[in-house]
């Protein structure tokens, strides 16, 4: 009876430790700095113009050289404050950019998932495309109400969910695989 009790207690203790470990989010190291974030009105809608400043550590560079694809996701949310009800979410989007290396052609590939792909000869040229992405259409014309002020929330992070399953276990436990920016907030008056 006591052996069974200790086994049950040990299982519950391990389960509690695992729940606590998974329930507490990893603290962002603020490895990615958002150096520019503006919204521009254009003929076809509203575009996000961003620039980031970050470097990949040696382990991540080595992973790319060995065929691991890294994904960087940008999240943006525009909300319009209302005094009489909850804030209105006008825009809530994600865009993911992938970098990979082809050993046979010795070229780097940068892909905006669901859009276009470009290839580069050097690692730095490929990273420039990730640090200074093309202007992103976040809302078609007429989505935002002209003259209204919107609160914009923006962040970028290395998305470990896209990694292969065996690598995900290591990436969630290794701080070298946790690249993230702080959430940048600013206001935008729609035109």
Tab-separated table of C-alpha atoms in Angstrom:
chain	number	residue	atom	x	y	z
A	1	UNK	CA	0.000	0.000	0.000
A	2	UNK	CA	2.748	2.491	0.827
A	3	UNK	CA	4.692	1.729	-2.363
A	4	UNK	CA	1.590	2.416	-4.417
A	5	UNK	CA	1.013	5.629	-2.456
A	6	UNK	CA	4.582	6.848	-3.107
A	7	UNK	CA	4.317	6.084	-6.839
A	8	UNK	CA	1.046	8.009	-7.066
A	9	UNK	CA	2.541	10.888	-5.067
A	10	UNK	CA	5.652	10.959	-7.300
A	11	UNK	CA	3.516	11.005	-10.459
A	12	UNK	CA	1.385	13.843	-9.113
A	13	UNK	CA	4.474	15.782	-8.080
A	14	UNK	CA	6.042	15.405	-11.538
A	15	UNK	CA	2.766	16.414	-13.168
A	16	UNK	CA	2.546	19.512	-10.962
A	17	UNK	CA	6.136	20.504	-11.793
A	18	UNK	CA	5.483	20.040	-15.529
A	19	UNK	CA	2.295	22.143	-15.331
A	20	UNK	CA	4.101	24.941	-13.524
A	21	UNK	CA	6.992	24.850	-15.993
A	22	UNK	CA	4.674	24.941	-19.003
A	23	UNK	CA	2.315	27.485	-17.483
A	24	UNK	CA	4.929	30.146	-16.907
A	25	UNK	CA	5.914	31.786	-20.159
A	26	UNK	CA	9.574	32.286	-20.889
A	27	UNK	CA	10.727	35.809	-20.304
A	28	UNK	CA	11.599	37.585	-23.509
A	29	UNK	CA	15.209	38.613	-23.624
A	30	UNK	CA	14.401	41.590	-25.844
A	31	UNK	CA	16.941	40.371	-28.351
A	32	UNK	CA	15.020	41.987	-31.217
A	33	UNK	CA	14.730	45.759	-31.191
A	34	UNK	CA	12.020	47.460	-33.243
A	35	UNK	CA	13.819	50.506	-34.627
A	36	UNK	CA	11.069	51.745	-36.943
A	37	UNK	CA	7.324	51.148	-37.007
A	38	UNK	CA	4.974	53.355	-38.975
A	39	UNK	CA	1.707	52.906	-40.803
A	40	UNK	CA	1.352	54.549	-44.189
A	41	UNK	CA	-1.841	55.137	-46.132
A	42	UNK	CA	-1.568	54.090	-49.782
A	43	UNK	CA	-3.900	53.738	-52.744
A	44	UNK	CA	-4.663	50.108	-51.941
A	45	UNK	CA	-4.894	50.431	-48.140
A	46	UNK	CA	-2.714	50.744	-45.062
A	47	UNK	CA	0.839	49.429	-45.048
A	48	UNK	CA	3.174	48.701	-42.145
A	49	UNK	CA	6.742	49.964	-42.568
A	50	UNK	CA	9.116	48.363	-40.060
A	51	UNK	CA	12.794	47.865	-39.323
A	52	UNK	CA	14.372	45.583	-36.737
A	53	UNK	CA	17.808	45.349	-35.191
A	54	UNK	CA	19.065	41.947	-34.049
A	55	UNK	CA	21.805	39.404	-34.620
A	56	UNK	CA	21.602	35.636	-34.641
A	57	UNK	CA	23.874	33.871	-32.187
A	58	UNK	CA	26.394	31.276	-33.330
A	59	UNK	CA	24.069	28.353	-32.573
A	60	UNK	CA	21.276	29.729	-34.768
A	61	UNK	CA	23.671	30.539	-37.620
A	62	UNK	CA	25.065	27.025	-37.377
A	63	UNK	CA	21.553	25.566	-37.431
A	64	UNK	CA	20.751	27.446	-40.652
A	65	UNK	CA	23.997	26.196	-42.211
A	66	UNK	CA	22.883	22.620	-41.417
A	67	UNK	CA	19.481	22.935	-43.082
A	68	UNK	CA	17.242	24.151	-40.250
A	69	UNK	CA	14.699	26.721	-41.389
A	70	UNK	CA	14.091	29.609	-38.986
A	71	UNK	CA	10.800	31.512	-38.978
A	72	UNK	CA	10.277	35.071	-37.745
A	73	UNK	CA	6.690	36.150	-37.075
A	74	UNK	CA	5.440	39.716	-36.824
A	75	UNK	CA	2.150	40.304	-35.010
A	76	UNK	CA	0.196	43.523	-35.357
A	77	UNK	CA	-3.059	44.587	-33.784
A	78	UNK	CA	-5.005	47.831	-34.273
A	79	UNK	CA	-7.735	48.634	-31.772
A	80	UNK	CA	-10.042	51.616	-31.593
A	81	UNK	CA	-10.856	52.661	-28.027
A	82	UNK	CA	-14.557	53.140	-27.295
A	83	UNK	CA	-15.963	54.633	-24.119
A	84	UNK	CA	-19.312	52.837	-24.279
A	85	UNK	CA	-18.193	49.273	-24.986
A	86	UNK	CA	-15.130	47.122	-25.402
A	87	UNK	CA	-12.387	48.370	-27.679
A	88	UNK	CA	-12.957	47.495	-31.332
A	89	UNK	CA	-10.292	45.260	-32.897
A	90	UNK	CA	-9.973	46.622	-36.402
A	91	UNK	CA	-6.914	44.600	-37.474
A	92	UNK	CA	-5.243	41.528	-35.986
A	93	UNK	CA	-2.685	39.884	-38.284
A	94	UNK	CA	0.471	37.783	-38.340
A	95	UNK	CA	3.110	37.519	-41.049
A	96	UNK	CA	5.906	34.973	-41.026
A	97	UNK	CA	9.235	35.208	-42.842
A	98	UNK	CA	11.417	32.093	-43.235
A	99	UNK	CA	15.165	31.924	-43.804
A	100	UNK	CA	16.887	28.772	-45.041
A	101	UNK	CA	20.130	27.684	-46.661
A	102	UNK	CA	20.543	25.308	-49.604
A	103	UNK	CA	23.827	23.435	-49.305
A	104	UNK	CA	23.874	22.370	-52.962
A	105	UNK	CA	23.444	25.833	-54.480
A	106	UNK	CA	25.099	27.641	-51.544
A	107	UNK	CA	22.322	30.201	-51.485
A	108	UNK	CA	20.108	31.568	-48.770
A	109	UNK	CA	16.364	31.719	-49.309
A	110	UNK	CA	14.027	34.192	-47.638
A	111	UNK	CA	10.333	33.435	-48.014
A	112	UNK	CA	7.424	35.558	-46.897
A	113	UNK	CA	5.062	32.669	-46.128
A	114	UNK	CA	2.157	32.722	-48.559
A	115	UNK	CA	3.732	35.416	-50.733
A	116	UNK	CA	7.129	35.644	-52.437
A	117	UNK	CA	10.588	34.093	-52.240
A	118	UNK	CA	14.010	35.629	-52.836
A	119	UNK	CA	17.457	34.086	-52.872
A	120	UNK	CA	20.708	35.634	-51.716
A	121	UNK	CA	24.388	34.808	-52.044
A	122	UNK	CA	25.371	35.870	-48.514
A	123	UNK	CA	23.913	35.420	-45.057
A	124	UNK	CA	24.030	39.168	-44.366
A	125	UNK	CA	22.000	39.980	-47.483
A	126	UNK	CA	19.356	37.452	-46.439
A	127	UNK	CA	19.234	38.860	-42.908
A	128	UNK	CA	18.865	42.378	-44.305
A	129	UNK	CA	15.611	41.243	-45.919
A	130	UNK	CA	14.351	39.993	-42.540
A	131	UNK	CA	15.508	43.093	-40.657
A	132	UNK	CA	14.017	45.453	-43.261
A	133	UNK	CA	10.977	43.627	-44.685
A	134	UNK	CA	8.874	44.997	-47.516
A	135	UNK	CA	5.912	47.174	-46.631
A	136	UNK	CA	3.101	44.890	-45.534
A	137	UNK	CA	-0.522	45.581	-46.501
A	138	UNK	CA	-2.272	45.201	-43.145
A	139	UNK	CA	-5.703	46.562	-44.093
A	140	UNK	CA	-7.470	47.339	-47.359
A	141	UNK	CA	-8.736	50.839	-48.009
A	142	UNK	CA	-11.920	51.571	-46.069
A	143	UNK	CA	-11.164	49.182	-43.184
A	144	UNK	CA	-10.135	51.986	-40.838
A	145	UNK	CA	-12.422	54.933	-40.165
A	146	UNK	CA	-10.851	58.175	-41.366
A	147	UNK	CA	-9.990	60.583	-38.556
A	148	UNK	CA	-10.244	57.927	-35.825
A	149	UNK	CA	-7.281	57.195	-33.572
A	150	UNK	CA	-6.157	53.575	-33.325
A	151	UNK	CA	-3.819	52.001	-30.806
A	152	UNK	CA	-1.214	49.891	-32.570
A	153	UNK	CA	0.530	46.969	-30.887
A	154	UNK	CA	3.463	45.323	-32.667
A	155	UNK	CA	5.978	42.622	-31.856
A	156	UNK	CA	8.349	40.238	-33.641
A	157	UNK	CA	9.675	36.885	-32.458
A	158	UNK	CA	11.388	33.762	-33.704
A	159	UNK	CA	8.515	31.319	-34.086
A	160	UNK	CA	9.622	27.981	-32.647
A	161	UNK	CA	6.292	26.352	-33.552
A	162	UNK	CA	7.546	25.937	-37.139
A	163	UNK	CA	10.594	23.915	-36.081
A	164	UNK	CA	10.647	20.167	-36.577
A	165	UNK	CA	9.271	18.336	-33.523
A	166	UNK	CA	12.619	17.003	-32.233
A	167	UNK	CA	14.090	20.512	-32.382
A	168	UNK	CA	11.099	22.081	-30.621
A	169	UNK	CA	11.890	20.238	-27.390
A	170	UNK	CA	15.432	21.588	-27.387
A	171	UNK	CA	14.368	25.070	-28.512
A	172	UNK	CA	11.838	25.505	-25.713
A	173	UNK	CA	14.475	24.657	-23.105
A	174	UNK	CA	17.402	26.573	-24.625
A	175	UNK	CA	17.525	30.335	-24.116
A	176	UNK	CA	19.612	30.745	-27.306
A	177	UNK	CA	16.474	29.888	-29.305
A	178	UNK	CA	14.313	32.601	-27.700
A	179	UNK	CA	14.507	35.701	-29.843
A	180	UNK	CA	11.744	38.186	-29.202
A	181	UNK	CA	11.028	41.886	-29.082
A	182	UNK	CA	9.115	43.829	-26.511
A	183	UNK	CA	5.616	44.801	-27.549
A	184	UNK	CA	5.810	48.236	-29.174
A	185	UNK	CA	2.700	50.384	-28.891
A	186	UNK	CA	1.887	53.662	-30.583
A	187	UNK	CA	-1.149	55.513	-31.917
A	188	UNK	CA	-2.171	56.066	-35.526
A	189	UNK	CA	-4.774	58.484	-36.852
A	190	UNK	CA	-6.379	56.953	-39.929
A	191	UNK	CA	-6.352	59.021	-43.122
